[in-house]
Amino acid sequence: MPENPAGTIDVRNLVKVYPGGTRAVDDIDFVVNEGEFFGFLGPNGAGKSTTLKILATLLKKTSGRVTVAGHDVDHAPEQIRRNVGVAMQTAGLDDLAKAFDFLTLQGRLYGLRSPMARERASELLELIGLSSVAEKKIGTFSGGMRRRLDLVATLVHHPKVLFLDEPTTGLDPQSRFTLWDHLRRLNAEEGATIILTTQMMDEADRLCERMAIIDHGKIVAEGSPAALKGQVGGDVVTITITQPESPEERDALTVKAQSLADEQPYVSATARVQDGLAVTVQNGGAAVPALLRLLSDSDVPVSNLSVASPTLDDVFLQHTGRMIRDEETGGDEMNNAMRPWLGLSDGG
Ligand code: ADP
Ligand code: MG
């Protein structure tokens, strides 16, 4: 049997049933290639952490076959641990330690000699943009800084594979964006294969080359963000109707516009939104002039018209019939507003 390259992950028929009987992971298969940035996207309780813990040899699987960095989790957990970095949700940092000392100690724990450990600590602080606070106590750091430090602490031994369990949960938007930048650099500059779990659509979308969407312990979709969104089919055209004074008139205009749009062969769905209509079409570029002409010929005054692509929210919705709800996904008003326009939900 050929050995897998050091940075790859191969998961076959993985099942995890907890002692209480919960089937947390229900027969999943996936492969992550060397150097890839791979996302595991799913709501709370989907089985993300369970999967990651099994891959990181922190938890025993019920059945299936898992190799990480070329080693089987059952036969060679020690080799795997030497080749992976793990940042789980409940990480502990020593508030009293200085950042530089903390990282140096981590290096020593991983068997680096003192000068090497110090060199690596400096390098990592630089990588994560914390060189200027190297001599500050960790207790004085912001949440985002702690998360970054915690992240590089997993890198002291140059792991080939990095497991990150919801690394930005609980961070404010600015800190999340900063961390995203650093994650991209870790992937590019350290060449590490990264598996990241998240409940946040935008995070998976921005960071991951490929992802698996997991729900109730099963992978319901897999692919690049672009491919997954492409599968939803089509674009969404938002039409804002110039609003007359009376509510009755407004209503009549919208109803008229909607029934006109519904009759067009290139329209696959319509939904009423604030001040107008959302129309799902095969090809936004072709549909826009056609829709404009149609409405103008029928005396429906249009004040604005825009085209947007489906989001990962719509992908999740299509595959599960539900939406990932997560209060942390703060900046998603736009995505939420888009949803009914896709004809994928009644907005409920
Ligand atoms: P996620 O990380 O996607 O939120 P988890 O892997 O933590 O999901 O959990 C998946 C399922 O397994 C959930 O139903 C959860 O309640 C259950 N679970 C997680 N850990 C344990 C455990 N130690 N014992 C029993 N059930 C667990
Ligand atoms: Mg989890």
CSV table of C-alpha atoms and ligand atoms in Angstrom, one decimal:
chain,number,residue,atom,x,y,z
A,1,MET,CA,0.0,0.0,0.0
A,2,PRO,CA,1.5,3.4,-0.9
A,3,GLU,CA,2.2,5.7,2.0
A,4,ASN,CA,0.2,8.9,2.0
A,5,PRO,CA,2.2,12.2,1.9
A,6,ALA,CA,2.9,13.6,5.3
A,7,GLY,CA,0.3,16.4,5.0
A,8,THR,CA,-2.7,14.4,3.9
A,9,ILE,CA,-5.7,13.2,5.8
A,10,ASP,CA,-7.8,10.2,4.8
A,11,VAL,CA,-11.0,9.4,6.5
A,12,ARG,CA,-13.1,6.4,5.6
A,13,ASN,CA,-16.4,5.2,7.0
A,14,LEU,CA,-15.7,7.1,10.3
A,15,VAL,CA,-18.3,6.4,13.0
A,16,LYS,CA,-18.4,7.7,16.6
A,17,VAL,CA,-21.0,6.6,19.0
A,18,TYR,CA,-20.6,8.0,22.5
A,19,PRO,CA,-21.2,5.8,25.5
A,20,GLY,CA,-24.6,7.4,26.1
A,21,GLY,CA,-25.6,6.3,22.6
A,22,THR,CA,-25.3,9.6,20.7
A,23,ARG,CA,-24.2,8.9,17.1
A,24,ALA,CA,-22.0,12.0,16.8
A,25,VAL,CA,-20.3,11.0,13.6
A,26,ASP,CA,-22.3,8.8,11.3
A,27,ASP,CA,-20.2,7.2,8.5
A,28,ILE,CA,-18.3,10.0,7.0
A,29,ASP,CA,-15.6,9.9,4.3
A,30,PHE,CA,-13.3,12.7,3.2
A,31,VAL,CA,-9.8,13.4,2.0
A,32,VAL,CA,-7.7,16.4,2.6
A,33,ASN,CA,-4.7,17.0,0.3
A,34,GLU,CA,-1.2,18.1,1.4
A,35,GLY,CA,-1.1,21.9,2.0
A,36,GLU,CA,-4.8,22.3,1.6
A,37,PHE,CA,-7.0,24.7,3.7
A,38,PHE,CA,-10.0,22.5,4.4
A,39,GLY,CA,-13.1,23.6,6.2
A,40,PHE,CA,-15.6,21.7,8.3
A,41,LEU,CA,-18.8,23.7,8.3
A,42,GLY,CA,-21.8,22.9,10.4
A,43,PRO,CA,-24.1,24.0,13.2
A,44,ASN,CA,-23.7,23.3,16.9
A,45,GLY,CA,-23.7,19.6,17.6
A,46,ALA,CA,-23.0,18.5,14.0
A,47,GLY,CA,-20.0,16.4,15.0
A,48,LYS,CA,-17.2,18.8,14.1
A,49,SER,CA,-15.3,18.7,17.3
A,50,THR,CA,-15.7,14.9,17.7
A,51,THR,CA,-14.3,14.4,14.2
A,52,LEU,CA,-11.3,16.7,14.9
A,53,LYS,CA,-10.6,15.0,18.2
A,54,ILE,CA,-10.5,11.6,16.5
A,55,LEU,CA,-8.1,12.9,13.8
A,56,ALA,CA,-5.9,14.5,16.5
A,57,THR,CA,-5.8,11.1,18.4
A,58,LEU,CA,-7.5,12.8,21.4
A,59,LEU,CA,-10.6,10.5,21.1
A,60,LYS,CA,-11.1,6.9,20.1
A,61,LYS,CA,-13.4,6.3,17.1
A,62,THR,CA,-16.1,3.6,17.1
A,63,SER,CA,-15.3,2.3,13.6
A,64,GLY,CA,-13.8,3.3,10.3
A,65,ARG,CA,-10.3,4.0,9.1
A,66,VAL,CA,-8.4,7.3,9.6
A,67,THR,CA,-4.9,8.2,8.5
A,68,VAL,CA,-3.3,11.5,9.3
A,69,ALA,CA,0.1,12.5,8.1
A,70,GLY,CA,0.6,9.1,6.6
A,71,HIS,CA,-0.1,7.3,9.9
A,72,ASP,CA,-3.1,5.3,11.1
A,73,VAL,CA,-4.7,6.7,14.3
A,74,ASP,CA,-5.0,3.2,15.8
A,75,HIS,CA,-1.5,2.0,15.1
A,76,ALA,CA,0.6,5.1,15.3
A,77,PRO,CA,-0.9,7.8,17.4
A,78,GLU,CA,2.5,9.0,18.7
A,79,GLN,CA,3.8,9.6,15.1
A,80,ILE,CA,0.6,11.6,14.4
A,81,ARG,CA,1.0,13.7,17.5
A,82,ARG,CA,4.5,14.6,16.5
A,83,ASN,CA,3.2,15.8,13.1
A,84,VAL,CA,0.1,17.7,14.1
A,85,GLY,CA,-0.7,21.0,15.9
A,86,VAL,CA,-4.1,21.2,17.7
A,87,ALA,CA,-6.0,24.3,18.8
A,88,MET,CA,-9.2,23.1,20.5
A,89,GLN,CA,-11.9,25.3,21.8
A,90,THR,CA,-10.8,25.0,25.4
A,91,ALA,CA,-7.2,26.1,25.3
A,92,GLY,CA,-5.4,27.3,28.3
A,93,LEU,CA,-2.8,30.0,28.4
A,94,ASP,CA,-0.7,31.0,31.4
A,95,ASP,CA,-1.7,34.6,32.2
A,96,LEU,CA,1.4,35.3,34.2
A,97,ALA,CA,3.9,34.1,31.6
A,98,LYS,CA,5.4,36.5,29.0
A,99,ALA,CA,4.5,35.7,25.4
A,100,PHE,CA,8.1,35.0,24.3
A,101,ASP,CA,8.7,32.8,27.4
A,102,PHE,CA,5.5,30.9,26.8
A,103,LEU,CA,6.4,30.0,23.3
A,104,THR,CA,10.0,29.1,24.2
A,105,LEU,CA,8.7,26.7,26.8
A,106,GLN,CA,6.4,25.2,24.2
A,107,GLY,CA,9.4,24.6,22.0
A,108,ARG,CA,11.3,23.0,24.8
A,109,LEU,CA,8.3,20.7,25.5
A,110,TYR,CA,8.5,19.6,21.9
A,111,GLY,CA,12.1,18.8,22.3
A,112,LEU,CA,13.8,21.8,20.8
A,113,ARG,CA,17.1,22.9,22.3
A,114,SER,CA,17.0,26.3,24.1
A,115,PRO,CA,18.6,28.4,21.3
A,116,MET,CA,16.3,26.8,18.7
A,117,ALA,CA,13.3,27.2,20.9
A,118,ARG,CA,14.0,30.9,21.3
A,119,GLU,CA,14.6,31.4,17.6
A,120,ARG,CA,11.3,29.6,16.8
A,121,ALA,CA,9.5,31.7,19.5
A,122,SER,CA,10.7,35.0,17.8
A,123,GLU,CA,9.8,33.7,14.4
A,124,LEU,CA,6.3,32.7,15.4
A,125,LEU,CA,5.7,36.0,17.3
A,126,GLU,CA,6.7,37.8,14.1
A,127,LEU,CA,4.4,35.6,12.0
A,128,ILE,CA,1.4,36.4,14.2
A,129,GLY,CA,2.2,40.1,14.5
A,130,LEU,CA,3.0,40.0,18.2
A,131,SER,CA,6.7,40.8,18.2
A,132,SER,CA,6.1,44.1,19.9
A,133,VAL,CA,4.5,42.5,22.9
A,134,ALA,CA,6.9,39.6,23.2
A,135,GLU,CA,7.9,40.7,26.7
A,136,LYS,CA,4.4,41.4,27.9
A,137,LYS,CA,2.4,39.1,30.2
A,138,ILE,CA,-0.3,37.1,28.4
A,139,GLY,CA,-2.8,38.3,31.0
A,140,THR,CA,-2.7,41.8,29.5
A,141,PHE,CA,-3.6,40.5,26.0
A,142,SER,CA,-6.9,41.1,24.3
A,143,GLY,CA,-9.0,38.1,23.2
A,144,GLY,CA,-7.8,38.3,19.7
A,145,MET,CA,-4.1,38.4,20.7
A,146,ARG,CA,-4.6,35.4,23.0
A,147,ARG,CA,-6.1,33.5,20.2
A,148,ARG,CA,-3.3,34.3,17.9
A,149,LEU,CA,-0.7,33.3,20.5
A,150,ASP,CA,-2.6,30.1,21.2
A,151,LEU,CA,-2.6,29.4,17.5
A,152,VAL,CA,1.2,29.8,17.0
A,153,ALA,CA,1.8,27.7,20.2
A,154,THR,CA,0.5,24.8,18.1
A,155,LEU,CA,3.2,25.5,15.5
A,156,VAL,CA,6.4,25.4,17.4
A,157,HIS,CA,7.3,21.9,16.2
A,158,HIS,CA,6.6,22.7,12.5
A,159,PRO,CA,3.5,20.4,12.3
A,160,LYS,CA,2.5,19.2,8.8
A,161,VAL,CA,-1.1,19.3,9.8
A,162,LEU,CA,-3.0,21.8,11.9
A,163,PHE,CA,-6.4,21.2,13.5
A,164,LEU,CA,-8.3,24.4,14.5
A,165,ASP,CA,-11.6,24.0,16.3
A,166,GLU,CA,-13.7,27.1,15.8
A,167,PRO,CA,-10.7,29.4,16.2
A,168,THR,CA,-12.6,32.7,15.9
A,169,THR,CA,-15.6,31.9,18.0
A,170,GLY,CA,-16.1,34.7,20.5
A,171,LEU,CA,-13.9,37.2,18.8
A,172,ASP,CA,-15.1,40.6,17.7
A,173,PRO,CA,-15.2,41.2,13.9
A,174,GLN,CA,-11.9,43.1,13.7
A,175,SER,CA,-10.1,40.3,15.6
A,176,ARG,CA,-11.6,37.7,13.4
A,177,PHE,CA,-10.4,39.5,10.2
A,178,THR,CA,-6.9,39.8,11.7
A,179,LEU,CA,-6.9,36.1,12.6
A,180,TRP,CA,-8.1,35.2,9.1
A,181,ASP,CA,-5.2,37.0,7.6
A,182,HIS,CA,-2.8,35.1,9.9
A,183,LEU,CA,-4.4,31.8,9.1
A,184,ARG,CA,-3.9,32.4,5.4
A,185,ARG,CA,-0.3,33.2,6.0
A,186,LEU,CA,0.2,30.1,8.2
A,187,ASN,CA,-1.1,28.0,5.4
A,188,ALA,CA,1.0,29.8,2.7
A,189,GLU,CA,4.2,30.4,4.6
A,190,GLU,CA,4.4,27.4,6.9
A,191,GLY,CA,2.9,25.1,4.2
A,192,ALA,CA,0.8,23.4,6.8
A,193,THR,CA,-2.3,21.5,5.9
A,194,ILE,CA,-5.2,23.1,7.8
A,195,ILE,CA,-8.5,21.7,8.9
A,196,LEU,CA,-10.7,24.3,10.5
A,197,THR,CA,-14.1,23.9,11.9
A,198,THR,CA,-16.6,26.7,11.9
A,199,GLN,CA,-20.3,27.6,12.2
A,200,MET,CA,-19.7,30.7,10.2
A,201,MET,CA,-20.5,30.7,6.5
A,202,ASP,CA,-18.4,33.8,5.7
A,203,GLU,CA,-15.4,32.3,7.5
A,204,ALA,CA,-15.5,29.1,5.5
A,205,ASP,CA,-16.1,31.0,2.4
A,206,ARG,CA,-13.2,33.4,2.8
A,207,LEU,CA,-10.6,30.9,4.1
A,208,CYS,CA,-11.2,27.4,2.8
A,209,GLU,CA,-10.2,26.0,-0.6
A,210,ARG,CA,-12.5,23.1,0.0
A,211,MET,CA,-15.0,22.2,2.6
A,212,ALA,CA,-17.3,19.6,3.9
A,213,ILE,CA,-20.7,20.7,5.2
A,214,ILE,CA,-21.6,18.5,8.2
A,215,ASP,CA,-25.0,18.1,9.8
A,216,HIS,CA,-26.2,15.5,12.3
A,217,GLY,CA,-22.9,13.6,11.9
A,218,LYS,CA,-23.2,13.3,8.2
A,219,ILE,CA,-21.4,15.1,5.3
A,220,VAL,CA,-24.2,16.6,3.3
A,221,ALA,CA,-22.1,18.4,0.7
A,222,GLU,CA,-18.5,18.8,-0.2
A,223,GLY,CA,-16.5,21.0,-2.6
A,224,SER,CA,-15.0,24.4,-3.1
A,225,PRO,CA,-17.1,27.3,-1.8
A,226,ALA,CA,-17.6,28.4,-5.4
A,227,ALA,CA,-18.6,25.0,-6.6
A,228,LEU,CA,-21.0,24.6,-3.7
A,229,LYS,CA,-22.6,27.9,-4.3
A,230,GLY,CA,-22.7,27.1,-8.0
A,231,GLN,CA,-24.8,24.1,-7.3
A,232,VAL,CA,-27.6,26.2,-5.8
A,233,GLY,CA,-28.1,27.3,-9.3
A,234,GLY,CA,-28.4,30.8,-10.7
A,235,ASP,CA,-28.2,34.4,-9.5
A,236,VAL,CA,-30.6,36.5,-7.5
A,237,VAL,CA,-31.8,39.8,-9.0
A,238,THR,CA,-33.2,42.2,-6.6
A,239,ILE,CA,-35.7,44.7,-8.0
A,240,THR,CA,-36.6,47.8,-6.0
A,241,ILE,CA,-39.9,49.2,-7.1
A,242,THR,CA,-40.4,53.0,-6.9
A,243,GLN,CA,-42.8,53.2,-4.1
A,244,PRO,CA,-46.1,55.2,-4.6
A,245,GLU,CA,-47.7,56.8,-1.5
A,246,SER,CA,-50.6,54.5,-0.8
A,247,PRO,CA,-50.0,51.0,0.6
A,248,GLU,CA,-52.7,49.6,-1.7
A,249,GLU,CA,-50.9,50.9,-4.8
A,250,ARG,CA,-47.6,49.6,-3.5
A,251,ASP,CA,-49.1,46.2,-3.0
A,252,ALA,CA,-50.7,46.1,-6.4
A,253,LEU,CA,-47.5,47.1,-8.1
A,254,THR,CA,-45.5,44.4,-6.4
A,255,VAL,CA,-48.1,41.7,-7.1
A,256,LYS,CA,-48.1,42.8,-10.7
A,257,ALA,CA,-44.3,42.7,-10.9
A,258,GLN,CA,-44.2,39.3,-9.3
A,259,SER,CA,-46.8,37.7,-11.6
A,260,LEU,CA,-45.0,39.1,-14.6
A,261,ALA,CA,-41.7,37.8,-13.5
A,262,ASP,CA,-43.2,34.4,-12.6
A,263,GLU,CA,-44.3,34.0,-16.2
A,264,GLN,CA,-40.8,34.3,-17.7
A,265,PRO,CA,-39.1,31.1,-18.7
A,266,TYR,CA,-35.7,32.2,-17.4
A,267,VAL,CA,-37.1,32.9,-13.8
A,268,SER,CA,-37.0,29.9,-11.4
A,269,ALA,CA,-38.4,31.6,-8.3
A,270,THR,CA,-39.7,34.9,-7.0
A,271,ALA,CA,-40.2,36.2,-3.5
A,272,ARG,CA,-41.4,39.6,-2.2
A,273,VAL,CA,-38.8,41.5,-0.2
A,274,GLN,CA,-38.9,45.0,1.3
A,275,ASP,CA,-39.8,47.6,-1.4
A,276,GLY,CA,-39.8,45.0,-4.2
A,277,LEU,CA,-39.0,41.6,-5.5
A,278,ALA,CA,-36.2,39.0,-5.4
A,279,VAL,CA,-36.0,37.0,-8.6
A,280,THR,CA,-33.9,33.8,-8.9
A,281,VAL,CA,-32.7,33.4,-12.5
A,282,GLN,CA,-30.3,31.2,-14.4
A,283,ASN,CA,-28.1,34.0,-15.5
A,284,GLY,CA,-28.2,37.4,-13.9
A,285,GLY,CA,-26.4,39.2,-16.6
A,286,ALA,CA,-28.9,38.1,-19.3
A,287,ALA,CA,-31.9,38.4,-17.0
A,288,VAL,CA,-31.4,42.0,-15.9
A,289,PRO,CA,-32.1,43.8,-19.3
A,290,ALA,CA,-35.0,41.4,-19.9
A,291,LEU,CA,-36.6,42.1,-16.6
A,292,LEU,CA,-36.1,45.8,-16.9
A,293,ARG,CA,-37.8,45.8,-20.3
A,294,LEU,CA,-40.6,43.6,-19.0
A,295,LEU,CA,-41.4,45.9,-16.1
A,296,SER,CA,-41.0,49.1,-18.0
A,297,ASP,CA,-43.4,47.8,-20.8
A,298,SER,CA,-45.9,47.1,-18.0
A,299,ASP,CA,-45.5,50.5,-16.3
A,300,VAL,CA,-43.9,49.1,-13.1
A,301,PRO,CA,-41.5,51.9,-12.1
A,302,VAL,CA,-38.1,50.4,-11.0
A,303,SER,CA,-35.7,52.5,-8.9
A,304,ASN,CA,-32.9,50.0,-8.4
A,305,LEU,CA,-31.8,46.6,-9.6
A,306,SER,CA,-28.9,44.5,-8.4
A,307,VAL,CA,-27.5,41.0,-9.0
A,308,ALA,CA,-26.0,38.7,-6.4
A,309,SER,CA,-24.8,35.2,-6.2
A,310,PRO,CA,-26.0,32.6,-3.7
A,311,THR,CA,-24.2,32.4,-0.4
A,312,LEU,CA,-23.1,29.3,1.6
A,313,ASP,CA,-26.2,29.9,3.7
A,314,ASP,CA,-28.2,29.0,0.7
A,315,VAL,CA,-26.1,25.9,0.2
A,316,PHE,CA,-26.7,24.7,3.7
A,317,LEU,CA,-30.4,25.5,3.4
A,318,GLN,CA,-30.6,23.5,0.2
A,319,HIS,CA,-29.0,20.5,1.7
A,320,THR,CA,-30.6,20.4,5.1
A,321,GLY,CA,-33.8,22.4,4.8
A,322,ARG,CA,-32.6,24.5,7.7
A,323,MET,CA,-30.4,27.5,8.3
A,324,ILE,CA,-27.2,27.5,10.3
A,325,ARG,CA,-28.1,29.9,13.0
A,326,ASP,CA,-25.3,31.6,14.8
A,327,GLU,CA,-25.4,34.8,16.7
A,328,GLU,CA,-21.7,35.3,16.0
A,329,THR,CA,-22.3,35.7,12.3
A,330,GLY,CA,-23.1,39.3,13.0
A,331,GLY,CA,-22.4,40.9,9.6
A,332,ASP,CA,-24.8,38.7,7.8
A,333,GLU,CA,-27.8,40.9,7.4
A,334,MET,CA,-27.2,41.0,3.7
A,335,ASN,CA,-27.1,37.2,3.5
A,336,ASN,CA,-30.2,36.9,5.6
A,337,ALA,CA,-32.0,39.4,3.4
A,338,MET,CA,-31.0,37.4,0.3
A,339,ARG,CA,-32.4,34.1,1.5
A,340,PRO,CA,-36.1,34.4,0.6
A,341,TRP,CA,-35.1,35.8,-2.8
A,342,LEU,CA,-33.6,32.5,-3.7
A,343,GLY,CA,-37.0,30.8,-3.4
A,344,LEU,CA,-35.3,28.4,-1.0
A,345,SER,CA,-37.4,29.3,2.0
A,346,ASP,CA,-40.5,31.3,2.8
A,347,GLY,CA,-38.3,33.5,5.0
A,348,GLY,CA,-39.3,31.4,8.1
B,1,ADP,P1,-19.9,20.2,17.1
B,1,ADP,O1,-18.4,20.3,17.5
B,1,ADP,O2,-20.2,20.2,15.7
B,1,ADP,O3,-20.7,21.2,17.8
B,1,ADP,P2,-19.7,17.8,18.7
B,1,ADP,O4,-18.8,16.9,18.0
B,1,ADP,O5,-19.2,18.5,19.9
B,1,ADP,O6,-20.4,18.8,17.7
B,1,ADP,O7,-21.0,17.0,19.2
B,1,ADP,C1,-21.7,16.1,18.4
B,1,ADP,C2,-22.7,15.3,19.2
B,1,ADP,O8,-22.1,14.5,20.1
B,1,ADP,C3,-23.7,16.3,19.9
B,1,ADP,O9,-24.9,15.7,19.9
B,1,ADP,C4,-23.1,16.3,21.3
B,1,ADP,O10,-24.0,16.5,22.3
B,1,ADP,C5,-22.5,14.9,21.4
B,1,ADP,N1,-21.3,14.8,22.3
B,1,ADP,C6,-20.2,15.5,22.2
B,1,ADP,N2,-19.3,15.1,23.1
B,1,ADP,C7,-19.9,14.1,23.9
B,1,ADP,C8,-19.5,13.4,25.0
B,1,ADP,N3,-18.3,13.5,25.5
B,1,ADP,N4,-20.3,12.4,25.4
B,1,ADP,C9,-21.6,12.3,24.9
B,1,ADP,N5,-22.0,13.0,23.8
B,1,ADP,C10,-21.2,13.9,23.3
B,2,MG,MG,-17.5,21.8,18.5
